[in-house]
Amino acid sequence: QVQLVESGGGLVQPGGSLRLSCTASGNIFSINAMGWYRQAPGKQRELVAAITSGGSTNYADSVKGRFTIARDNAKNTVHLQMNSLKPGDTAVYYCSADIASYDSEANGDYWGQGTQVTVSS
């Protein structure tokens, strides 16, 4: 079984920064795209940022210029650097990865446990 473990969430003041990290482990052959989603109370989960195995990135318009996604393929890790945080960024952030397992039946999307990011004064 594959698992993704997240870290780095917390409480930060508006204008501050946080760095989220997510590491995948388990029966992994390769990882294709990795990304970060977030969900605020009463809202649908939305894509924040994604990165392919080749390094191509995609960002939600609301975070462009403020957030940066990066990955370390050797460590099966993806990071989300969040700068100039706003109260509207408050949400539970989930890491996701499209994983090819040594067991082909286990191929698919996997999710981290979620980490709370709260932006408030």
mmCIF file of N, CA, C and O in Angstrom, residues 1-4 23-32 34 71 73 75-77 97-103 106-108 110:
data_model
loop_
_atom_site.group_PDB
_atom_site.id
_atom_site.type_symbol
_atom_site.label_atom_id
_atom_site.label_comp_id
_atom_site.label_asym_id
_atom_site.label_seq_id
_atom_site.Cartn_x
_atom_site.Cartn_y
_atom_site.Cartn_z
ATOM 1 N N GLN A 1 0.833 -1.181 0.000
ATOM 2 C CA GLN A 1 0.000 0.000 0.000
ATOM 3 C C GLN A 1 0.880 1.248 0.000
ATOM 4 O O GLN A 1 1.907 1.283 0.660
ATOM 5 N N VAL A 2 0.445 2.242 -0.739
ATOM 6 C CA VAL A 2 1.147 3.510 -0.826
ATOM 7 C C VAL A 2 0.556 4.479 0.180
ATOM 8 O O VAL A 2 -0.667 4.508 0.388
ATOM 9 N N GLN A 3 1.414 5.258 0.801
ATOM 10 C CA GLN A 3 0.927 6.311 1.671
ATOM 11 C C GLN A 3 1.688 7.600 1.418
ATOM 12 O O GLN A 3 2.862 7.587 1.065
ATOM 13 N N LEU A 4 0.984 8.712 1.603
ATOM 14 C CA LEU A 4 1.549 10.038 1.469
ATOM 15 C C LEU A 4 1.420 10.736 2.816
ATOM 16 O O LEU A 4 0.322 10.798 3.385
ATOM 17 N N THR A 23 5.678 13.423 1.352
ATOM 18 C CA THR A 23 6.548 12.334 0.934
ATOM 19 C C THR A 23 5.733 11.061 0.731
ATOM 20 O O THR A 23 4.960 10.665 1.607
ATOM 21 N N ALA A 24 5.915 10.440 -0.414
ATOM 22 C CA ALA A 24 5.248 9.179 -0.726
ATOM 23 C C ALA A 24 6.163 8.009 -0.413
ATOM 24 O O ALA A 24 7.375 8.071 -0.633
ATOM 25 N N SER A 25 5.580 6.942 0.090
ATOM 26 C CA SER A 25 6.352 5.744 0.395
ATOM 27 C C SER A 25 5.479 4.518 0.160
ATOM 28 O O SER A 25 4.256 4.613 0.086
ATOM 29 N N GLY A 26 6.128 3.374 0.066
ATOM 30 C CA GLY A 26 5.410 2.130 -0.125
ATOM 31 C C GLY A 26 5.802 1.431 -1.408
ATOM 32 O O GLY A 26 6.925 1.563 -1.896
ATOM 33 N N ASN A 27 4.864 0.689 -1.957
ATOM 34 C CA ASN A 27 5.103 -0.138 -3.139
ATOM 35 C C ASN A 27 5.010 0.712 -4.400
ATOM 36 O O ASN A 27 4.055 0.618 -5.175
ATOM 37 N N ILE A 28 6.041 1.532 -4.625
ATOM 38 C CA ILE A 28 6.041 2.519 -5.700
ATOM 39 C C ILE A 28 7.047 2.141 -6.773
ATOM 40 O O ILE A 28 8.227 1.956 -6.485
ATOM 41 N N PHE A 29 6.563 2.079 -7.997
ATOM 42 C CA PHE A 29 7.447 1.923 -9.139
ATOM 43 C C PHE A 29 7.860 3.286 -9.692
ATOM 44 O O PHE A 29 9.037 3.530 -9.947
ATOM 45 N N SER A 30 6.897 4.160 -9.864
ATOM 46 C CA SER A 30 7.180 5.507 -10.331
ATOM 47 C C SER A 30 6.019 6.412 -9.954
ATOM 48 O O SER A 30 4.912 5.951 -9.674
ATOM 49 N N ILE A 31 6.290 7.703 -9.956
ATOM 50 C CA ILE A 31 5.279 8.710 -9.679
ATOM 51 C C ILE A 31 5.171 9.640 -10.874
ATOM 52 O O ILE A 31 6.173 10.205 -11.319
ATOM 53 N N ASN A 32 3.974 9.775 -11.370
ATOM 54 C CA ASN A 32 3.738 10.695 -12.475
ATOM 55 C C ASN A 32 3.498 12.098 -11.899
ATOM 56 O O ASN A 32 4.382 12.660 -11.275
ATOM 57 N N MET A 34 2.272 15.024 -9.387
ATOM 58 C CA MET A 34 2.002 15.257 -7.979
ATOM 59 C C MET A 34 1.363 16.634 -7.856
ATOM 60 O O MET A 34 1.609 17.510 -8.687
ATOM 61 N N ARG A 71 9.437 19.471 -6.773
ATOM 62 C CA ARG A 71 9.523 18.075 -6.367
ATOM 63 C C ARG A 71 10.963 17.588 -6.388
ATOM 64 O O ARG A 71 11.797 18.087 -7.146
ATOM 65 N N ASN A 73 12.467 14.098 -7.053
ATOM 66 C CA ASN A 73 12.117 12.758 -7.510
ATOM 67 C C ASN A 73 12.871 11.668 -6.757
ATOM 68 O O ASN A 73 12.334 10.583 -6.526
ATOM 69 N N LYS A 75 13.612 11.605 -3.710
ATOM 70 C CA LYS A 75 13.039 11.429 -2.383
ATOM 71 C C LYS A 75 11.533 11.219 -2.398
ATOM 72 O O LYS A 75 10.921 11.125 -1.334
ATOM 73 N N ASN A 76 10.940 11.149 -3.590
ATOM 74 C CA ASN A 76 9.489 11.006 -3.719
ATOM 75 C C ASN A 76 8.755 12.074 -2.905
ATOM 76 O O ASN A 76 7.757 11.795 -2.234
ATOM 77 N N THR A 77 9.247 13.283 -3.000
ATOM 78 C CA THR A 77 8.741 14.380 -2.190
ATOM 79 C C THR A 77 8.315 15.549 -3.064
ATOM 80 O O THR A 77 8.972 15.862 -4.060
ATOM 81 N N ALA A 97 -0.877 12.245 -5.507
ATOM 82 C CA ALA A 97 0.127 11.716 -6.416
ATOM 83 C C ALA A 97 -0.476 10.637 -7.293
ATOM 84 O O ALA A 97 -1.232 9.783 -6.812
ATOM 85 N N ASP A 98 -0.146 10.685 -8.571
ATOM 86 C CA ASP A 98 -0.528 9.655 -9.527
ATOM 87 C C ASP A 98 0.613 8.647 -9.544
ATOM 88 O O ASP A 98 1.691 8.940 -10.060
ATOM 89 N N ILE A 99 0.360 7.464 -9.013
ATOM 90 C CA ILE A 99 1.422 6.509 -8.737
ATOM 91 C C ILE A 99 1.247 5.231 -9.536
ATOM 92 O O ILE A 99 0.140 4.692 -9.641
ATOM 93 N N ALA A 100 2.349 4.775 -10.088
ATOM 94 C CA ALA A 100 2.426 3.449 -10.687
ATOM 95 C C ALA A 100 3.108 2.530 -9.692
ATOM 96 O O ALA A 100 4.262 2.740 -9.326
ATOM 97 N N SER A 101 2.392 1.514 -9.262
ATOM 98 C CA SER A 101 2.902 0.570 -8.276
ATOM 99 C C SER A 101 3.540 -0.634 -8.961
ATOM 100 O O SER A 101 3.285 -0.907 -10.136
ATOM 101 N N TYR A 102 4.385 -1.343 -8.227
ATOM 102 C CA TYR A 102 4.875 -2.625 -8.717
ATOM 103 C C TYR A 102 3.713 -3.595 -8.919
ATOM 104 O O TYR A 102 3.775 -4.494 -9.755
ATOM 105 N N ASP A 103 2.672 -3.402 -8.143
ATOM 106 C CA ASP A 103 1.410 -4.110 -8.333
ATOM 107 C C ASP A 103 0.520 -3.222 -9.195
ATOM 108 O O ASP A 103 -0.007 -2.219 -8.718
ATOM 109 N N ALA A 106 -2.704 -1.667 -8.123
ATOM 110 C CA ALA A 106 -2.681 -0.578 -7.150
ATOM 111 C C ALA A 106 -2.373 0.768 -7.786
ATOM 112 O O ALA A 106 -2.232 1.765 -7.070
ATOM 113 N N ASN A 107 -2.255 0.823 -9.099
ATOM 114 C CA ASN A 107 -2.031 2.097 -9.771
ATOM 115 C C ASN A 107 -3.193 3.045 -9.513
ATOM 116 O O ASN A 107 -4.352 2.627 -9.419
ATOM 117 N N GLY A 108 -2.884 4.329 -9.434
ATOM 118 C CA GLY A 108 -3.944 5.303 -9.293
ATOM 119 C C GLY A 108 -3.536 6.507 -8.477
ATOM 120 O O GLY A 108 -2.365 6.714 -8.169
ATOM 121 N N TYR A 110 -3.365 8.750 -5.153
ATOM 122 C CA TYR A 110 -3.284 8.595 -3.712
ATOM 123 C C TYR A 110 -3.288 9.968 -3.069
ATOM 124 O O TYR A 110 -2.870 10.957 -3.676
#
